[in-house]
């Protein structure tokens, strides 16, 4: 069976106690920490920037899975790479004319590359890039906010991506993931699950993370 990487999103955490929140996620069996970076342009919300990633890096021993929901991602790859990101995922829609350049730029910092698509983007749009990246992130909600409802039709893209891959890449889903929707995605072939609201509203973080596997 494939390893499933669980990447809790800190978007739903208490930012005044971020160190404790991250320690708790690590102790509860998280594989990665998912950091949602939003710029108020690509999505209608503003969240975390590179200085916060740098601060998290100092107190966290597991990989930082940084999800850039920003316009012109190529301008900020250096900042996020030097801040200590391990995986840098950018959006196809934000980099349409510079997808390959952005992939190469992330690789030049020896970071893992993720490429993401929003719900209205067909999986076909990114077929040409699948073998150039380490991870494809399929959004199962409109990016911008935590706590939204899972869109099952988007999860079908997992299968479409799988039929096109010639090497072993990670297929991640993000948005509305809970115990039940995680099962749907795993059955389709997802190998990494992001979850925010589900984990933060559970009474037991360790059990909630385990339930996603
Ligand atoms: C949405 C973000 C997600 C979000 C997931 O734009 O990319 O990572 O925090 O949150 P839930 O699991 O609450 O949908
Ligand atoms: Zn995300």
mmCIF file of C-alpha atoms and ligand atoms in Angstrom:
data_model
loop_
_atom_site.group_PDB
_atom_site.id
_atom_site.type_symbol
_atom_site.label_atom_id
_atom_site.label_comp_id
_atom_site.label_asym_id
_atom_site.label_seq_id
_atom_site.Cartn_x
_atom_site.Cartn_y
_atom_site.Cartn_z
ATOM 1 C CA UNK A 1 0.000 0.000 0.000
ATOM 2 C CA UNK A 2 1.148 3.501 -0.801
ATOM 3 C CA UNK A 3 2.274 5.739 1.995
ATOM 4 C CA UNK A 4 -0.287 8.507 2.620
ATOM 5 C CA UNK A 5 1.203 11.844 3.625
ATOM 6 C CA UNK A 6 -1.058 13.760 5.987
ATOM 7 C CA UNK A 7 -0.472 17.492 5.804
ATOM 8 C CA UNK A 8 -2.509 19.446 8.376
ATOM 9 C CA UNK A 9 -3.258 23.008 7.307
ATOM 10 C CA UNK A 10 -2.341 25.550 9.963
ATOM 11 C CA UNK A 11 -4.889 27.964 8.471
ATOM 12 C CA UNK A 12 -7.362 26.813 11.117
ATOM 13 C CA UNK A 13 -4.876 26.990 14.000
ATOM 14 C CA UNK A 14 -4.479 29.592 16.740
ATOM 15 C CA UNK A 15 -1.860 31.941 15.272
ATOM 16 C CA UNK A 16 -1.129 33.429 18.699
ATOM 17 C CA UNK A 17 0.096 29.992 19.774
ATOM 18 C CA UNK A 18 1.586 28.730 16.557
ATOM 19 C CA UNK A 19 4.570 27.003 18.149
ATOM 20 C CA UNK A 20 2.330 24.958 20.442
ATOM 21 C CA UNK A 21 -0.038 24.221 17.581
ATOM 22 C CA UNK A 22 2.766 22.907 15.402
ATOM 23 C CA UNK A 23 4.324 20.869 18.217
ATOM 24 C CA UNK A 24 0.918 19.291 18.746
ATOM 25 C CA UNK A 25 0.549 18.392 15.067
ATOM 26 C CA UNK A 26 3.991 16.800 15.026
ATOM 27 C CA UNK A 27 3.250 14.834 18.194
ATOM 28 C CA UNK A 28 -0.080 13.708 16.722
ATOM 29 C CA UNK A 29 1.468 12.026 13.703
ATOM 30 C CA UNK A 30 1.393 14.707 10.982
ATOM 31 C CA UNK A 31 3.803 13.924 8.145
ATOM 32 C CA UNK A 32 4.078 17.508 6.892
ATOM 33 C CA UNK A 33 2.816 20.952 7.872
ATOM 34 C CA UNK A 34 0.686 22.602 5.161
ATOM 35 C CA UNK A 35 1.173 26.366 5.001
ATOM 36 C CA UNK A 36 -1.454 28.281 3.004
ATOM 37 C CA UNK A 37 -0.009 31.426 1.476
ATOM 38 C CA UNK A 38 -2.644 33.830 0.066
ATOM 39 C CA UNK A 39 -2.045 37.233 -1.475
ATOM 40 C CA UNK A 40 -5.482 38.858 -1.723
ATOM 41 C CA UNK A 41 -5.213 38.798 -5.548
ATOM 42 C CA UNK A 42 -5.148 35.195 -6.689
ATOM 43 C CA UNK A 43 -7.635 34.462 -3.912
ATOM 44 C CA UNK A 44 -9.809 36.865 -1.929
ATOM 45 C CA UNK A 45 -7.925 36.430 1.346
ATOM 46 C CA UNK A 46 -4.512 37.300 2.824
ATOM 47 C CA UNK A 47 -2.652 34.937 5.138
ATOM 48 C CA UNK A 48 0.983 34.019 5.694
ATOM 49 C CA UNK A 49 4.238 35.242 4.115
ATOM 50 C CA UNK A 50 7.823 34.010 3.954
ATOM 51 C CA UNK A 51 8.904 35.489 7.352
ATOM 52 C CA UNK A 52 6.333 33.304 9.081
ATOM 53 C CA UNK A 53 7.539 30.240 7.158
ATOM 54 C CA UNK A 54 11.066 31.055 8.357
ATOM 55 C CA UNK A 55 9.886 31.285 11.965
ATOM 56 C CA UNK A 56 7.997 27.987 11.687
ATOM 57 C CA UNK A 57 11.053 26.286 10.171
ATOM 58 C CA UNK A 58 13.012 26.997 13.377
ATOM 59 C CA UNK A 59 10.549 25.217 15.633
ATOM 60 C CA UNK A 60 9.415 22.404 13.346
ATOM 61 C CA UNK A 61 11.257 19.214 12.408
ATOM 62 C CA UNK A 62 8.943 17.788 9.720
ATOM 63 C CA UNK A 63 8.722 19.002 6.097
ATOM 64 C CA UNK A 64 6.969 22.289 5.349
ATOM 65 C CA UNK A 65 4.470 21.868 2.519
ATOM 66 C CA UNK A 66 3.973 25.422 1.266
ATOM 67 C CA UNK A 67 0.902 26.076 -0.901
ATOM 68 C CA UNK A 68 1.253 29.346 -2.795
ATOM 69 C CA UNK A 69 -2.105 30.818 -3.770
ATOM 70 C CA UNK A 70 -0.512 33.934 -5.222
ATOM 71 C CA UNK A 71 -0.173 35.750 -8.530
ATOM 72 C CA UNK A 72 3.270 35.763 -10.164
ATOM 73 C CA UNK A 73 4.615 32.950 -7.992
ATOM 74 C CA UNK A 74 8.008 33.117 -9.730
ATOM 75 C CA UNK A 75 8.686 36.441 -7.983
ATOM 76 C CA UNK A 76 8.484 34.869 -4.542
ATOM 77 C CA UNK A 77 9.995 31.390 -4.986
ATOM 78 C CA UNK A 78 13.387 32.563 -3.716
ATOM 79 C CA UNK A 79 11.899 33.998 -0.508
ATOM 80 C CA UNK A 80 9.936 30.856 0.263
ATOM 81 C CA UNK A 81 12.852 28.577 -0.628
ATOM 82 C CA UNK A 82 15.315 30.471 1.589
ATOM 83 C CA UNK A 83 12.730 30.597 4.382
ATOM 84 C CA UNK A 84 13.019 26.809 4.580
ATOM 85 C CA UNK A 85 10.092 25.397 2.608
ATOM 86 C CA UNK A 86 10.559 21.754 1.612
ATOM 87 C CA UNK A 87 7.775 21.453 -0.942
ATOM 88 C CA UNK A 88 6.688 24.537 -2.882
ATOM 89 C CA UNK A 89 3.364 24.236 -4.692
ATOM 90 C CA UNK A 90 2.177 26.944 -7.067
ATOM 91 C CA UNK A 91 -0.984 27.317 -9.128
ATOM 92 C CA UNK A 92 -1.113 26.582 -12.833
ATOM 93 C CA UNK A 93 -3.679 29.403 -13.238
ATOM 94 C CA UNK A 94 -1.264 31.938 -11.709
ATOM 95 C CA UNK A 95 1.680 30.981 -13.893
ATOM 96 C CA UNK A 96 0.159 29.906 -17.200
ATOM 97 C CA UNK A 97 2.925 31.364 -19.369
ATOM 98 C CA UNK A 98 5.776 30.477 -17.056
ATOM 99 C CA UNK A 99 4.914 27.060 -15.682
ATOM 100 C CA UNK A 100 8.144 25.413 -16.820
ATOM 101 C CA UNK A 101 10.272 28.365 -15.691
ATOM 102 C CA UNK A 102 8.642 28.284 -12.268
ATOM 103 C CA UNK A 103 9.174 24.521 -11.971
ATOM 104 C CA UNK A 104 12.846 24.957 -12.900
ATOM 105 C CA UNK A 105 13.240 27.830 -10.441
ATOM 106 C CA UNK A 106 11.915 25.754 -7.540
ATOM 107 C CA UNK A 107 14.212 22.885 -8.545
ATOM 108 C CA UNK A 108 17.192 25.247 -8.647
ATOM 109 C CA UNK A 109 16.765 25.690 -4.881
ATOM 110 C CA UNK A 110 16.653 21.883 -4.499
ATOM 111 C CA UNK A 111 13.068 21.943 -3.302
ATOM 112 C CA UNK A 112 10.272 19.570 -4.195
ATOM 113 C CA UNK A 113 7.841 21.003 -6.746
ATOM 114 C CA UNK A 114 4.071 20.897 -6.523
ATOM 115 C CA UNK A 115 1.673 22.088 -9.244
ATOM 116 C CA UNK A 116 -1.936 22.824 -8.341
ATOM 117 C CA UNK A 117 -5.226 23.307 -10.175
ATOM 118 C CA UNK A 118 -8.419 25.014 -9.033
ATOM 119 C CA UNK A 119 -11.841 23.322 -9.347
ATOM 120 C CA UNK A 120 -12.634 24.847 -12.764
ATOM 121 C CA UNK A 121 -9.327 23.895 -14.371
ATOM 122 C CA UNK A 122 -9.318 20.611 -16.242
ATOM 123 C CA UNK A 123 -6.656 18.049 -15.411
ATOM 124 C CA UNK A 124 -5.712 18.070 -19.122
ATOM 125 C CA UNK A 125 -4.257 21.558 -18.714
ATOM 126 C CA UNK A 126 -1.431 20.154 -16.617
ATOM 127 C CA UNK A 127 -0.843 16.833 -18.386
ATOM 128 C CA UNK A 128 2.290 18.245 -20.092
ATOM 129 C CA UNK A 129 3.909 18.985 -16.724
ATOM 130 C CA UNK A 130 3.119 15.862 -14.714
ATOM 131 C CA UNK A 131 6.483 14.206 -15.237
ATOM 132 C CA UNK A 132 8.361 17.411 -14.368
ATOM 133 C CA UNK A 133 6.987 17.757 -10.835
ATOM 134 C CA UNK A 134 7.040 15.848 -7.550
ATOM 135 C CA UNK A 135 3.427 16.482 -6.628
ATOM 136 C CA UNK A 136 0.110 17.493 -8.177
ATOM 137 C CA UNK A 137 -2.317 19.260 -5.833
ATOM 138 C CA UNK A 138 -5.951 18.974 -6.815
ATOM 139 C CA UNK A 139 -8.116 21.561 -5.084
ATOM 140 C CA UNK A 140 -11.428 20.119 -3.941
ATOM 141 C CA UNK A 141 -12.773 23.559 -2.931
ATOM 142 C CA UNK A 142 -12.310 27.042 -4.411
ATOM 143 C CA UNK A 143 -9.057 28.163 -2.790
ATOM 144 C CA UNK A 144 -9.223 31.020 -0.308
ATOM 145 C CA UNK A 145 -10.800 29.757 2.875
ATOM 146 C CA UNK A 146 -10.834 26.778 5.218
ATOM 147 C CA UNK A 147 -13.995 24.977 6.240
ATOM 148 C CA UNK A 148 -15.684 24.671 2.821
ATOM 149 C CA UNK A 149 -17.591 21.715 1.380
ATOM 150 C CA UNK A 150 -15.687 19.024 -0.545
ATOM 151 C CA UNK A 151 -16.402 18.945 -4.305
ATOM 152 C CA UNK A 152 -16.433 15.285 -5.288
ATOM 153 C CA UNK A 153 -16.344 15.970 -9.046
ATOM 154 C CA UNK A 154 -12.891 17.529 -8.555
ATOM 155 C CA UNK A 155 -11.631 14.352 -6.917
ATOM 156 C CA UNK A 156 -12.227 12.508 -10.202
ATOM 157 C CA UNK A 157 -9.199 14.371 -11.523
ATOM 158 C CA UNK A 158 -7.035 12.172 -9.290
ATOM 159 C CA UNK A 159 -7.795 9.220 -11.585
ATOM 160 C CA UNK A 160 -7.155 11.291 -14.722
ATOM 161 C CA UNK A 161 -3.761 12.398 -13.429
ATOM 162 C CA UNK A 162 -2.880 8.830 -12.476
ATOM 163 C CA UNK A 163 -3.461 7.566 -16.002
ATOM 164 C CA UNK A 164 -0.953 10.123 -17.320
ATOM 165 C CA UNK A 165 1.906 9.699 -14.887
ATOM 166 C CA UNK A 166 5.008 7.849 -15.987
ATOM 167 C CA UNK A 167 6.863 8.215 -12.722
ATOM 168 C CA UNK A 168 5.813 7.978 -9.120
ATOM 169 C CA UNK A 169 4.512 11.372 -8.053
ATOM 170 C CA UNK A 170 2.401 12.369 -5.077
ATOM 171 C CA UNK A 171 -1.216 13.291 -5.721
ATOM 172 C CA UNK A 172 -2.490 15.617 -3.017
ATOM 173 C CA UNK A 173 -6.019 16.854 -2.384
ATOM 174 C CA UNK A 174 -6.920 19.960 -0.419
ATOM 175 C CA UNK A 175 -10.297 21.283 0.690
ATOM 176 C CA UNK A 176 -13.117 19.763 2.703
ATOM 177 C CA UNK A 177 -11.174 16.666 3.678
ATOM 178 C CA UNK A 178 -12.572 14.641 6.565
ATOM 179 C CA UNK A 179 -12.699 10.939 7.419
ATOM 180 C CA UNK A 180 -15.267 10.186 4.680
ATOM 181 C CA UNK A 181 -13.975 12.396 1.883
ATOM 182 C CA UNK A 182 -10.435 11.182 2.632
ATOM 183 C CA UNK A 183 -11.597 7.640 1.929
ATOM 184 C CA UNK A 184 -13.086 8.701 -1.426
ATOM 185 C CA UNK A 185 -9.797 10.382 -2.376
ATOM 186 C CA UNK A 186 -7.630 7.462 -1.234
ATOM 187 C CA UNK A 187 -9.782 5.110 -3.298
ATOM 188 C CA UNK A 188 -9.240 7.293 -6.355
ATOM 189 C CA UNK A 189 -5.488 7.142 -5.718
ATOM 190 C CA UNK A 190 -4.614 10.252 -3.692
ATOM 191 C CA UNK A 191 -1.383 9.855 -1.720
ATOM 192 C CA UNK A 192 -1.429 13.073 0.300
ATOM 193 C CA UNK A 193 -4.315 14.686 2.133
ATOM 194 C CA UNK A 194 -4.492 18.230 3.461
ATOM 195 C CA UNK A 195 -6.963 18.873 6.257
ATOM 196 C CA UNK A 196 -7.731 21.924 8.347
ATOM 197 C CA UNK A 197 -11.201 22.332 9.734
ATOM 198 C CA UNK A 198 -11.782 18.594 10.299
ATOM 199 C CA UNK A 199 -8.667 18.253 12.454
ATOM 200 C CA UNK A 200 -9.168 21.462 14.401
ATOM 201 C CA UNK A 201 -12.765 20.691 15.290
ATOM 202 C CA UNK A 202 -11.963 17.172 16.477
ATOM 203 C CA UNK A 203 -11.536 16.395 20.171
ATOM 204 C CA UNK A 204 -8.489 14.245 19.612
ATOM 205 C CA UNK A 205 -5.921 15.382 17.039
ATOM 206 C CA UNK A 206 -4.050 12.076 17.021
ATOM 207 C CA UNK A 207 -7.169 10.026 16.328
ATOM 208 C CA UNK A 208 -8.376 12.515 13.715
ATOM 209 C CA UNK A 209 -5.074 12.358 11.821
ATOM 210 C CA UNK A 210 -5.084 8.547 12.044
ATOM 211 C CA UNK A 211 -8.661 8.457 10.706
ATOM 212 C CA UNK A 212 -7.519 10.086 7.464
ATOM 213 C CA UNK A 213 -5.107 7.264 6.649
HETATM 214 C C1 LIG B 1 -7.968 26.506 1.001
HETATM 215 C C2 LIG B 1 -6.643 26.015 1.536
HETATM 216 C C3 LIG B 1 -6.756 24.776 2.324
HETATM 217 C C4 LIG B 1 -7.613 24.866 3.550
HETATM 218 C C5 LIG B 1 -8.102 23.509 3.886
HETATM 219 O O1 LIG B 1 -7.766 27.531 0.116
HETATM 220 O O2 LIG B 1 -5.739 25.768 0.469
HETATM 221 O O3 LIG B 1 -5.472 24.239 2.632
HETATM 222 O O4 LIG B 1 -6.940 25.404 4.655
HETATM 223 O O5 LIG B 1 -9.018 23.643 4.897
HETATM 224 P P1 LIG B 1 -10.237 22.650 5.128
HETATM 225 O O6 LIG B 1 -9.653 21.288 5.392
HETATM 226 O O7 LIG B 1 -10.891 23.258 6.299
HETATM 227 O O8 LIG B 1 -11.069 22.664 3.874
HETATM 228 ZN ZN1 LIG B 2 -3.871 24.589 0.917
#
